CSV table of C-alpha atoms in Angstrom, one decimal:
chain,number,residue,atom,x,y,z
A,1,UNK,CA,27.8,-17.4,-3.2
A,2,UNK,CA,25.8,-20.0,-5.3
A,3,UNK,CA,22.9,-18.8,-7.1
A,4,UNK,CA,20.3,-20.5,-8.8
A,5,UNK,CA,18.7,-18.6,-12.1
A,6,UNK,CA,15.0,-18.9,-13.0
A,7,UNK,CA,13.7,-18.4,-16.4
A,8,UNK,CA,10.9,-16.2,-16.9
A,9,UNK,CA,11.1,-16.0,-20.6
A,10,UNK,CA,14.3,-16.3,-23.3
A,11,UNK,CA,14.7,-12.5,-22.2
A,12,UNK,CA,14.0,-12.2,-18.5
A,13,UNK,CA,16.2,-13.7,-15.6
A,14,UNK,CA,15.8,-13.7,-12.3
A,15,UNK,CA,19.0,-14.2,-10.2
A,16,UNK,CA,18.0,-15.4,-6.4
A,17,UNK,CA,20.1,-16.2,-3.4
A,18,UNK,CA,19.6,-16.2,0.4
A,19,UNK,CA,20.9,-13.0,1.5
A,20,UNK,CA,18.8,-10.9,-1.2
A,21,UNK,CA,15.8,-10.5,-3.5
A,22,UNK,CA,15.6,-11.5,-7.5
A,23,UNK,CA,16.9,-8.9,-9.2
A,24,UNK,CA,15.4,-8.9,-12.6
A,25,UNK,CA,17.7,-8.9,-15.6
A,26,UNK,CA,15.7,-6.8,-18.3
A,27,UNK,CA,16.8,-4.1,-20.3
A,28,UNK,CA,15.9,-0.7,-19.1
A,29,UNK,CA,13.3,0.1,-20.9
A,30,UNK,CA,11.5,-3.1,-19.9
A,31,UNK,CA,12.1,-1.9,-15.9
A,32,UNK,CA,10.5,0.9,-16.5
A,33,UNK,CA,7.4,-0.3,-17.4
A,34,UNK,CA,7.4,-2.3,-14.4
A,35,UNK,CA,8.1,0.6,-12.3
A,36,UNK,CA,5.4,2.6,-14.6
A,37,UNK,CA,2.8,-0.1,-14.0
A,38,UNK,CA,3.6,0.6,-10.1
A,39,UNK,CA,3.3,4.0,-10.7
A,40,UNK,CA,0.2,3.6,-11.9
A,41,UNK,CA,-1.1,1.2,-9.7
A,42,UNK,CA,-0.9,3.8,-6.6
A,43,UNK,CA,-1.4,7.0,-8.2
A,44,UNK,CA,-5.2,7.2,-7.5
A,45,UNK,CA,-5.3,7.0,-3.7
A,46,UNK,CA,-1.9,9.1,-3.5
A,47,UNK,CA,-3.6,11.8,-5.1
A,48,UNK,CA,-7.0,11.4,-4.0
A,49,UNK,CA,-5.9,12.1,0.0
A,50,UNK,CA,-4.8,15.4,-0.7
A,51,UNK,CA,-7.2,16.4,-3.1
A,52,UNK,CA,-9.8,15.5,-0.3
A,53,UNK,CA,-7.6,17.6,2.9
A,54,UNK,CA,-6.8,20.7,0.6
A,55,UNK,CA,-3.0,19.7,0.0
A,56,UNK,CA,-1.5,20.1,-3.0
A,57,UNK,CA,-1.8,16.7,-5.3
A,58,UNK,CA,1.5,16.8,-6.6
A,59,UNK,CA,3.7,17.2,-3.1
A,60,UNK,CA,2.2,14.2,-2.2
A,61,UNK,CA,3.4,12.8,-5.3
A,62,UNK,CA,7.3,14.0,-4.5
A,63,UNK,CA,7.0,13.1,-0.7
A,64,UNK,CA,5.7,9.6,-1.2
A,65,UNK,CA,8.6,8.8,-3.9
A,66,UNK,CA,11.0,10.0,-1.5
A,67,UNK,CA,9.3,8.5,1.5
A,68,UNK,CA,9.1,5.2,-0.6
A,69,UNK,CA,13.0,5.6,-1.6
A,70,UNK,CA,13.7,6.7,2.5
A,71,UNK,CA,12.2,3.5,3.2
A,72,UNK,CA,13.7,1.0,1.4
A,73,UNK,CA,17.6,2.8,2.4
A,74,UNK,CA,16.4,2.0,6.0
A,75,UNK,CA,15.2,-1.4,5.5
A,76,UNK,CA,18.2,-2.6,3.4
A,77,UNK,CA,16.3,-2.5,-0.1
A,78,UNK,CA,14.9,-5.5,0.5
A,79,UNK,CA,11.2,-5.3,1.1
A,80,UNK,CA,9.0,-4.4,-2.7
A,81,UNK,CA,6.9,-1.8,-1.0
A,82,UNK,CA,5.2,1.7,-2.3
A,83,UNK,CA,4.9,4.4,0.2
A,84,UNK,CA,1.7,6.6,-0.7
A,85,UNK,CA,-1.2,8.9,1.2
A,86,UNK,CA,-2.6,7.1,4.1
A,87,UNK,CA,-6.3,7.7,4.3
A,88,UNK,CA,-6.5,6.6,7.7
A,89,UNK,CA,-5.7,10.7,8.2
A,90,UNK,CA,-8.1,12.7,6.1
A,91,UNK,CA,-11.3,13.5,8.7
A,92,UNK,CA,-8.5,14.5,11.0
A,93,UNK,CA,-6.9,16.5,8.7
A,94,UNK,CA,-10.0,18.3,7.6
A,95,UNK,CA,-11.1,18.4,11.4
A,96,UNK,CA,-7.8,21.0,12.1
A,97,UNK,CA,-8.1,22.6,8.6
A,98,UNK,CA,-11.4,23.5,9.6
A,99,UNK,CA,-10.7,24.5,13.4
A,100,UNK,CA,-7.6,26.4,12.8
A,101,UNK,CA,-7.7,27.8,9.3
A,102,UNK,CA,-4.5,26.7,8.3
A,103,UNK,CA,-3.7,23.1,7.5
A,104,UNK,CA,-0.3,23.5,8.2
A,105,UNK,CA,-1.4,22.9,11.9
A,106,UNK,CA,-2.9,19.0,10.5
A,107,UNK,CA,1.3,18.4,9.2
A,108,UNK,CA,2.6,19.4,12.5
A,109,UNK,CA,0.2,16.8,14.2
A,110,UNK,CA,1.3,14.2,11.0
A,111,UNK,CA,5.0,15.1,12.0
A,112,UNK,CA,3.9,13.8,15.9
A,113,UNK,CA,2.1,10.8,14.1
A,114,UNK,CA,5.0,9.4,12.5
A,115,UNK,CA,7.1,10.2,16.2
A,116,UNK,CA,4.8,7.6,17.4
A,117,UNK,CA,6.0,4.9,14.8
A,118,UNK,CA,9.4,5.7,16.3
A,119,UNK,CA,8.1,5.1,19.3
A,120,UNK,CA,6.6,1.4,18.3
A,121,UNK,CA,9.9,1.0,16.3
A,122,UNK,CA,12.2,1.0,19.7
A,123,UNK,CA,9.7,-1.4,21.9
A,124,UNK,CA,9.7,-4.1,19.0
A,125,UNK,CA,13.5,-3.2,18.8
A,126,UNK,CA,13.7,-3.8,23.0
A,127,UNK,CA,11.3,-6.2,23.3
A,128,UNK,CA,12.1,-8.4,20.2
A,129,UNK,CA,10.4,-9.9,17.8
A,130,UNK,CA,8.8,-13.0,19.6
A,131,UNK,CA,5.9,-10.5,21.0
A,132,UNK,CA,5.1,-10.0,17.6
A,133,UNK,CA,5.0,-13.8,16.4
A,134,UNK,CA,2.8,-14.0,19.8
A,135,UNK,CA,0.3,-11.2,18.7
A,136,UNK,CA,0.2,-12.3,15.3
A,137,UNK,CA,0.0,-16.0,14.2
A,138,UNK,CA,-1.3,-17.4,11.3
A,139,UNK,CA,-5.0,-17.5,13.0
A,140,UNK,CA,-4.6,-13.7,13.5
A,141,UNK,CA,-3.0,-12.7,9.9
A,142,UNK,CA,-4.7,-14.8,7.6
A,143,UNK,CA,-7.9,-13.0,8.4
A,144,UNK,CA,-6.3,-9.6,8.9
A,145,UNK,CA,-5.2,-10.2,5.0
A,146,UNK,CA,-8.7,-11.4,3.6
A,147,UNK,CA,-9.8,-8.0,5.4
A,148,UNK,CA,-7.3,-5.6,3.6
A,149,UNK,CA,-8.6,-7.2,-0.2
A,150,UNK,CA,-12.3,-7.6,1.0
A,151,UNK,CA,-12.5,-4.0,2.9
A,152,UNK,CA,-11.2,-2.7,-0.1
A,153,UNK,CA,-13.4,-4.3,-2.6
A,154,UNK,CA,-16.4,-1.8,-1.8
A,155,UNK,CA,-14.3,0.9,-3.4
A,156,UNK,CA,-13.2,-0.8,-6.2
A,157,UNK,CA,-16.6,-2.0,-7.0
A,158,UNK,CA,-17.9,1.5,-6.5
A,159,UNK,CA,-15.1,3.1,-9.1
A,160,UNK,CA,-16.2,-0.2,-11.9
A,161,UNK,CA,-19.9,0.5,-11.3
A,162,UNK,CA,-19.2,3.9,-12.9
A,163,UNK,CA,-18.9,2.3,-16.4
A,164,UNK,CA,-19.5,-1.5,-15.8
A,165,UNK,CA,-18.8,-2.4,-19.9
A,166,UNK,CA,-15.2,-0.7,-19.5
A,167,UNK,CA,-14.8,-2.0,-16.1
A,168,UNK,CA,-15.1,-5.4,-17.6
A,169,UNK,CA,-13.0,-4.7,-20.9
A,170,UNK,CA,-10.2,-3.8,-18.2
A,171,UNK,CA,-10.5,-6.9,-16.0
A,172,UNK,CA,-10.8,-9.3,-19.0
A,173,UNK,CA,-8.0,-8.2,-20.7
A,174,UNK,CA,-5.9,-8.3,-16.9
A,175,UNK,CA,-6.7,-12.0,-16.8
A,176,UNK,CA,-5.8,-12.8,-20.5
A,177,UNK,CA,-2.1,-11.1,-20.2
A,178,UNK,CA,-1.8,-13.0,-16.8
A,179,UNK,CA,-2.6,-16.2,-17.6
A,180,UNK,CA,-2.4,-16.2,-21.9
A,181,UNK,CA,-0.2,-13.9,-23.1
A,182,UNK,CA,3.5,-14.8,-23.0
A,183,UNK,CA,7.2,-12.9,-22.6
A,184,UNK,CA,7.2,-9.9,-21.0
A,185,UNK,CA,3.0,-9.2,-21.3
A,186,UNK,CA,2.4,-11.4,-18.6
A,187,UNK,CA,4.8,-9.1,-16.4
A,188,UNK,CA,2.4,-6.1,-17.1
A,189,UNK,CA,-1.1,-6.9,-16.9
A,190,UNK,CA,-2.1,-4.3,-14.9
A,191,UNK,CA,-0.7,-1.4,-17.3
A,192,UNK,CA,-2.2,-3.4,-20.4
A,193,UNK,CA,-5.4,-3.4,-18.9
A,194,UNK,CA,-5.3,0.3,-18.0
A,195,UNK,CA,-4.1,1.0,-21.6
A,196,UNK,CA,-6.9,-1.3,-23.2
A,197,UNK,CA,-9.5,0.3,-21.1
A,198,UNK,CA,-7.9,3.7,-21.8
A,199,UNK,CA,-8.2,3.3,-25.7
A,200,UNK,CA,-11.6,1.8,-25.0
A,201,UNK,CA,-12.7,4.5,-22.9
A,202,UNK,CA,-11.3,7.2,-25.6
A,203,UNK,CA,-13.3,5.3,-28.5
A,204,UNK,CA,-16.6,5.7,-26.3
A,205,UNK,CA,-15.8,9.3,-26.0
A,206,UNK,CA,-15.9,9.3,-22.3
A,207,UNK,CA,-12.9,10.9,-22.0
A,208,UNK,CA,-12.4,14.1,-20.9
A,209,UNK,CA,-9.4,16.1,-22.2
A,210,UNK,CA,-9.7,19.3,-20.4
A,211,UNK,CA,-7.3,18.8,-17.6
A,212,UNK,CA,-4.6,18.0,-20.1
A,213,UNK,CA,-5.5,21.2,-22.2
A,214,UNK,CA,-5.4,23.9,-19.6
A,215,UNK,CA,-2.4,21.7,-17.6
A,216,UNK,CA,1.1,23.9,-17.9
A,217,UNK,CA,4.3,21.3,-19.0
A,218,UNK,CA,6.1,21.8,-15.8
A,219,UNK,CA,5.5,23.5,-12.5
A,220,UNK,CA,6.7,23.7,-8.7
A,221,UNK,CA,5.1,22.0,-6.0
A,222,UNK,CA,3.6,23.9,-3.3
A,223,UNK,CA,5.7,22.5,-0.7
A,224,UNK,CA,4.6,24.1,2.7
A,225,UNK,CA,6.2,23.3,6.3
A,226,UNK,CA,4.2,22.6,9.0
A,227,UNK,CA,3.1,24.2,12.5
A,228,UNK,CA,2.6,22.5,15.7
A,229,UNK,CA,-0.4,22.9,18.7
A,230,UNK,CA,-1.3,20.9,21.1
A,231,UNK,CA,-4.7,20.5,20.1
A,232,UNK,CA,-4.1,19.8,16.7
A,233,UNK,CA,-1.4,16.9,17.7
A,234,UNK,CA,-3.9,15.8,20.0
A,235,UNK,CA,-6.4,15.1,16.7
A,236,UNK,CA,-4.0,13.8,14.3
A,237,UNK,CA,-1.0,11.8,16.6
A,238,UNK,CA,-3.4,9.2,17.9
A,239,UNK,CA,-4.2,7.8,14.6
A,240,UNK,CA,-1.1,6.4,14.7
A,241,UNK,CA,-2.0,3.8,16.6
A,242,UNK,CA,-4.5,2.4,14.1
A,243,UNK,CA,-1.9,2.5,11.4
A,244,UNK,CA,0.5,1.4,13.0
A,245,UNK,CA,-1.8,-2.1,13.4
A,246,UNK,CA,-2.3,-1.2,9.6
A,247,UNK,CA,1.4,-1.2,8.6
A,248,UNK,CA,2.2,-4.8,10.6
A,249,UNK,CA,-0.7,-6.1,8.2
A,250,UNK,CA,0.6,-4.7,5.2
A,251,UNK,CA,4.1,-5.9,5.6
A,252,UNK,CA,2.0,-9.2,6.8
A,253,UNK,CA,0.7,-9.3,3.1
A,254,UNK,CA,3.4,-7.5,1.1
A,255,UNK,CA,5.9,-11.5,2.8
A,256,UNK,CA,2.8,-13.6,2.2
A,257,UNK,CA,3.1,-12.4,-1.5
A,258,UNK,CA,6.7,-12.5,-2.0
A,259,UNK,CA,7.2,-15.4,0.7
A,260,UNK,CA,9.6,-14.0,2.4
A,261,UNK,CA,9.6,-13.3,6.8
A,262,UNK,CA,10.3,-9.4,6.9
A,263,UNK,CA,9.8,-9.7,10.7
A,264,UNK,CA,13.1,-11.5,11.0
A,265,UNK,CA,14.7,-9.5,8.2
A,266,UNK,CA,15.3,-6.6,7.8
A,267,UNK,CA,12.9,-6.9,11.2
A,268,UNK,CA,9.3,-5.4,11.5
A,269,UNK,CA,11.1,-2.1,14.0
A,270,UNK,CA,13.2,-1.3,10.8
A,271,UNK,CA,9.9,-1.2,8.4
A,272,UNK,CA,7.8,0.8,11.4
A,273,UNK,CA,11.1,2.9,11.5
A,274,UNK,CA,10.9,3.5,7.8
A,275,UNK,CA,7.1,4.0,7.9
A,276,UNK,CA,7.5,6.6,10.7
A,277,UNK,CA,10.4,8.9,8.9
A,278,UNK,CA,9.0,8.9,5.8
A,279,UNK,CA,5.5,10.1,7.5
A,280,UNK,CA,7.5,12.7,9.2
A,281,UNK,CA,9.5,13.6,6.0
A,282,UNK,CA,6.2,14.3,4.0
A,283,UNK,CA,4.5,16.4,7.0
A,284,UNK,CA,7.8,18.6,6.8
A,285,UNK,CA,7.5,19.1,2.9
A,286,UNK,CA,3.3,19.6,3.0
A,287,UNK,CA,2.3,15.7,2.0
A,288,UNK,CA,0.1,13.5,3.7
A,289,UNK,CA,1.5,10.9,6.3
A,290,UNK,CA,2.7,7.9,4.4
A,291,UNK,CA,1.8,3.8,4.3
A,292,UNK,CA,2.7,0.7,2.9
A,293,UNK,CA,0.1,0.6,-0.1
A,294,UNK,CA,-2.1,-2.6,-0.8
A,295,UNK,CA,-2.4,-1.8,-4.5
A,296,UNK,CA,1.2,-2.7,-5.1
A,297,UNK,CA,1.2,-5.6,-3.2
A,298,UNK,CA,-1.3,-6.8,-5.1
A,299,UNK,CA,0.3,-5.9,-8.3
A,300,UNK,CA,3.5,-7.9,-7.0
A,301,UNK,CA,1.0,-11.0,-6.4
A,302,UNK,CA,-0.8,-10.3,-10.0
A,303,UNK,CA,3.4,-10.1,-11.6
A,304,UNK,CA,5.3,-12.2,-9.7
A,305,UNK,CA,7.9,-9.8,-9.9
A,306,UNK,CA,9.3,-9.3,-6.6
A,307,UNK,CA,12.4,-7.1,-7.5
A,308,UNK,CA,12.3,-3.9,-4.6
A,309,UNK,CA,14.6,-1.6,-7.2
A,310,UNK,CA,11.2,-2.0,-9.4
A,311,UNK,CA,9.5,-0.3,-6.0
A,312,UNK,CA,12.7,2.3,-6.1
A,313,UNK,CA,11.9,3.5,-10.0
A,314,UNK,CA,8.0,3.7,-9.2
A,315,UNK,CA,9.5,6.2,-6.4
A,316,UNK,CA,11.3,8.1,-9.2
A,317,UNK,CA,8.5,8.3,-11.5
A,318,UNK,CA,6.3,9.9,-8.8
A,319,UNK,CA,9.3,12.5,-7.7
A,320,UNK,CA,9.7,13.6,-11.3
A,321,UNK,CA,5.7,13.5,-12.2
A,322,UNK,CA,5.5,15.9,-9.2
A,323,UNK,CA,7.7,18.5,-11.9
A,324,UNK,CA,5.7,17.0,-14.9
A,325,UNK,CA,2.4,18.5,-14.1
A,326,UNK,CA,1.5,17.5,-18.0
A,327,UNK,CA,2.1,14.1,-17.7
A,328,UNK,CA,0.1,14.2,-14.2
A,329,UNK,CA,-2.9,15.5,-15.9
A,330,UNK,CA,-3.0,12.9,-18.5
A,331,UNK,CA,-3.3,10.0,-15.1
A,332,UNK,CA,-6.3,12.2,-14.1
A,333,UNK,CA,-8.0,11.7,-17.2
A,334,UNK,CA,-8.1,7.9,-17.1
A,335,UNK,CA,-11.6,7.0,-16.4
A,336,UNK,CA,-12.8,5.9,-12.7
A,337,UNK,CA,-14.2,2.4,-14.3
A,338,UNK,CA,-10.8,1.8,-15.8
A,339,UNK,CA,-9.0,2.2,-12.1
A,340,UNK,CA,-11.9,-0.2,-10.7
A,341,UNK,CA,-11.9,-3.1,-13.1
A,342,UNK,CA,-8.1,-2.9,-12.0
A,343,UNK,CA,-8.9,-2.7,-8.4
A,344,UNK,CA,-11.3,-5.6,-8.5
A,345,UNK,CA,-8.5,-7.9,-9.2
A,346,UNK,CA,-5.8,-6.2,-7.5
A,347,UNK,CA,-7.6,-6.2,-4.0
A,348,UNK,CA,-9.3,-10.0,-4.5
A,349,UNK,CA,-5.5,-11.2,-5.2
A,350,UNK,CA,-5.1,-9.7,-1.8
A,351,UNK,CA,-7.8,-11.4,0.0
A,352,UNK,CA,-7.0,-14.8,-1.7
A,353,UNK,CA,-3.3,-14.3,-0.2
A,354,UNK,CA,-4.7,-14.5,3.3
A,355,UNK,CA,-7.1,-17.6,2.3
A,356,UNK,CA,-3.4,-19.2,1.0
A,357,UNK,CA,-1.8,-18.0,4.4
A,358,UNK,CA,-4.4,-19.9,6.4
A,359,UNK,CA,-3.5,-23.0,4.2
A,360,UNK,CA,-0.2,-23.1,3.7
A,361,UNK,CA,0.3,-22.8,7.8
A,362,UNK,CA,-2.1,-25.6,8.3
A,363,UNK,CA,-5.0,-23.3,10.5
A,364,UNK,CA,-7.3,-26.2,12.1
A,365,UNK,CA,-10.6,-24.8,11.7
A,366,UNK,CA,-12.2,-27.9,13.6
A,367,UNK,CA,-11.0,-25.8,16.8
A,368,UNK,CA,-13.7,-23.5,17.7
A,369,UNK,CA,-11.1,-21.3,19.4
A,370,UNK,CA,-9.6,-20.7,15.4
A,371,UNK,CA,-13.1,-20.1,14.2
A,372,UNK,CA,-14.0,-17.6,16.5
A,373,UNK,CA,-10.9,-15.8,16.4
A,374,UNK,CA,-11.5,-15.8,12.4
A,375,UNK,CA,-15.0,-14.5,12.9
A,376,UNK,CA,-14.5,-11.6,14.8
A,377,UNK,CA,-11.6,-10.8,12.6
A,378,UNK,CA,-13.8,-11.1,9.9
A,379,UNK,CA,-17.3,-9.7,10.6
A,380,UNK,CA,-15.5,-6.5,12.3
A,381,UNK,CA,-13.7,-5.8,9.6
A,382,UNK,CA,-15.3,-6.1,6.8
A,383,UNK,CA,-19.0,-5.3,8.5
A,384,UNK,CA,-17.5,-1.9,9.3
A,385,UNK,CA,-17.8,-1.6,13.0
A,386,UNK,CA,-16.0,1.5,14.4
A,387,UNK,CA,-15.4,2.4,17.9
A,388,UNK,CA,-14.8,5.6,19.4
A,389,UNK,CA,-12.0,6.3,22.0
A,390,UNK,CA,-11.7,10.1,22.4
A,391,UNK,CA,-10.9,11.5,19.0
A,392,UNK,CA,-9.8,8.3,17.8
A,393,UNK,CA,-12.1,6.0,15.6
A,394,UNK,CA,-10.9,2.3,15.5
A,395,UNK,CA,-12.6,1.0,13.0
A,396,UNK,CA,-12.0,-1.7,9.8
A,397,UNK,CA,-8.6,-3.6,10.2
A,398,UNK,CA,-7.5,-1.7,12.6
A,399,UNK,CA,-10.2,-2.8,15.0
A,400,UNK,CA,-10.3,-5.9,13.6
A,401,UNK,CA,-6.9,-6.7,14.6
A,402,UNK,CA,-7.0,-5.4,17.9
A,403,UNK,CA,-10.2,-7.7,18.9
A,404,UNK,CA,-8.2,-10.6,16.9
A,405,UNK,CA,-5.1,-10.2,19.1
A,406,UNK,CA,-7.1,-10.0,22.0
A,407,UNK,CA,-9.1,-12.8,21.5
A,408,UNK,CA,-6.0,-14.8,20.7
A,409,UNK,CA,-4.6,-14.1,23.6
A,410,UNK,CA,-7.4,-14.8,26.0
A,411,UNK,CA,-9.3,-17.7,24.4
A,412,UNK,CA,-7.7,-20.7,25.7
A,413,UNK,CA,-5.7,-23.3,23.4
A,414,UNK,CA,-8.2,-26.3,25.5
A,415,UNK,CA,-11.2,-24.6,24.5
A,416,UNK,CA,-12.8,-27.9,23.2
A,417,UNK,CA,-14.3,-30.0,25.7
């Protein structure tokens, strides 16, 4: 089959046709720090989830590299995705931990959560995809975009106000390798910035050393199988449902970035199916359910480097870290201001993708019926409305899209008089 070759520098090529993604020609050493820049990019939340529930840090590590590298052998390698600790489940989590005493109750109701992605996965499959381009046009998913980056951005702005001078060191030198530096700096400027702000941050002296100190060089992870009740499913499977809303706007995002229609292909049951066994996989092993992440989406967006096997060795990285309990305390030294001067840019690429998605499909905000659907997209996600249904909390994106879709479907197209 024809292909056409794009040149990103005199050492990087990028070899595209229909049927598959670029596949970067670099040596190996320049792949993997790509895939370390990945790495990087979702280690804090991955970690943070379980050192929030009471599971152990570095089985989340392992399960979300192999959930990640599950999920890209079901989908056909062809979506650039990271799979890492959902936080949709932590006051769940912490709600069973607490009423039973054991946590391993909270992975049997994960394992439950992830049956109902299965469940999703075979109506899409049934029904077809059509229902889905229904539910979610451009009106609908350009908002639900802007609210991933813009919900975010409290937390990121929260991590830079920690050290605002090294926050800014970090974002400054992010823009200058993605826009000045040439060759294969302006494929990393996430990892530069984290390295400049690291040196920065050592010079200041804020750094502290301790965890790499009394860190042993290698170590087991404290993999743990889960238990099943009733009551405790009852907690943890209906969040589900809210992710599951979460996952179509991730893999929403994660095309808009790359411009490609995963609905179509490999088909929005395969990535729910991928979603939902790796979530399962993880409860089995003691991890936190599993999600697409926004952080390397918006590292993709930031690189332009769309290559899924980049995905595949961030994966790796986080399966052997899990062993490399050394190297895993040197990421938990890096300074919170360092991780939010990154995340500032990181999560406003992603809300500028959904501004572009509006654009590019040609959204006619003269229509009132567009700009209310917007608003209520909008304000209820990012204002941080919540509503209660039993022991389930819609709130952020999740409710978001659910009034969006709603709205969309009730507000008639003749609205104007």
């Amino acid at each position: 089959m024809e292909k056409d070759v794009i040149i990103v520098d005199s050492s990087v090529k990028s070899s595209v046709n229909s049927d598959c993604f670029s596949q970067i020609d670099l040596p190996a050493s320049k792949r993997f720090i790509l895939s370390l820049q990945h790495f990087i990019a979702m280690f804090g939340a991955t970690v943070l989830v379980p050192l929030l529930t009471g599971l152990d840090p570095l089985v989340a590590l392992f399960t979300a590299g192999l959930g990640t590298l599950l999920f890209h052998f079901l989908t056909g390698g062809i979506v650039p995705v990271f799979l890492g600790s959902s936080f949709a489940f932590i006051a769940p989590i912490i709600m069973v931990k607490e009423k039973y005493g054991d946590i391993s109750y909270s992975l049997g109701g994960i394992v439950v959560a992830g049956i109902v992605y299965l469940i999703f996965s075979l109506i899409v499959k049934l029904v077809g995809t059509d229902i889905i381009k229904k539910l979610f046009p451009p009106v609908v998913t350009g908002p639900m975009i802007m609210v991933i980056g813009l919900g975010l951005s409290p937390v990121a702005v929260n991590m830079a106000s920690s050290n605002w001078p090294i926050a800014f060191v970090v974002i400054i030198t992010v823009i200058a390798s993605a826009t000045i530096f040439k060759g294969f700096f302006s494929l990393i400027p996430v990892l530069t910035g984290v390295l400049v702000g690291y040196i920065t941050s050592a010079l200041s002296g804020i750094i502290d050393y301790s965890p790499i100190v009394n860190a042993s060089w290698f170590s087991v992870p404290n993999f743990v199988f889960p238990k099943f009740d009733s009551g405790a499913i009852s907690l943890i499977a209906p969040v589900a449902f809210v992710t599951v809303m979460e996952h179509i706007g991730d893999i929403t995002t994660n095309g808009a970035v790359v411009g490609k229609n995963f609905f179509e292909k490999p088909g929005i049951h395969r990535t729910l199916l991928g979603d939902g066994l790796a979530t399962m996989l993880a409860a089995f092993l003691g991890g936190p359910a599993n999600t697409t992440y926004s952080e390397n989406t918006g590292v993709l967006a930031i690189t332009k480097v769309y290559d899924p096997s980049i995905l595949r060795g961030a994966a790796l990285l986080a399966m052997l870290v899990a062993f490399f309990s050394k190297f895993g305390a040197v990421l938990q030294t890096i300074p919170t201001a360092v991780i939010g001067g990154v995340s500032l840019i990181l999560f406003g690429m992603i809300a500028s993708i959904g501004v572009r998605t509006l654009v590019e499909s040609k959204v006619d905000f003269s229509k009132s019926r567009n700009l209310i659907i917007a608003a209520l997209i909008l304000t209820l996600g990012i204002g941080g409305a919540s509503v209660k249904l039993g022991t389930v909390e819609l709130k952020g994106m999740a409710l978001a899209a659910i009034v969006g879709i709603i709205a969309n479907l009730i507000i008639p197209e003749n609205l104007e008089k």
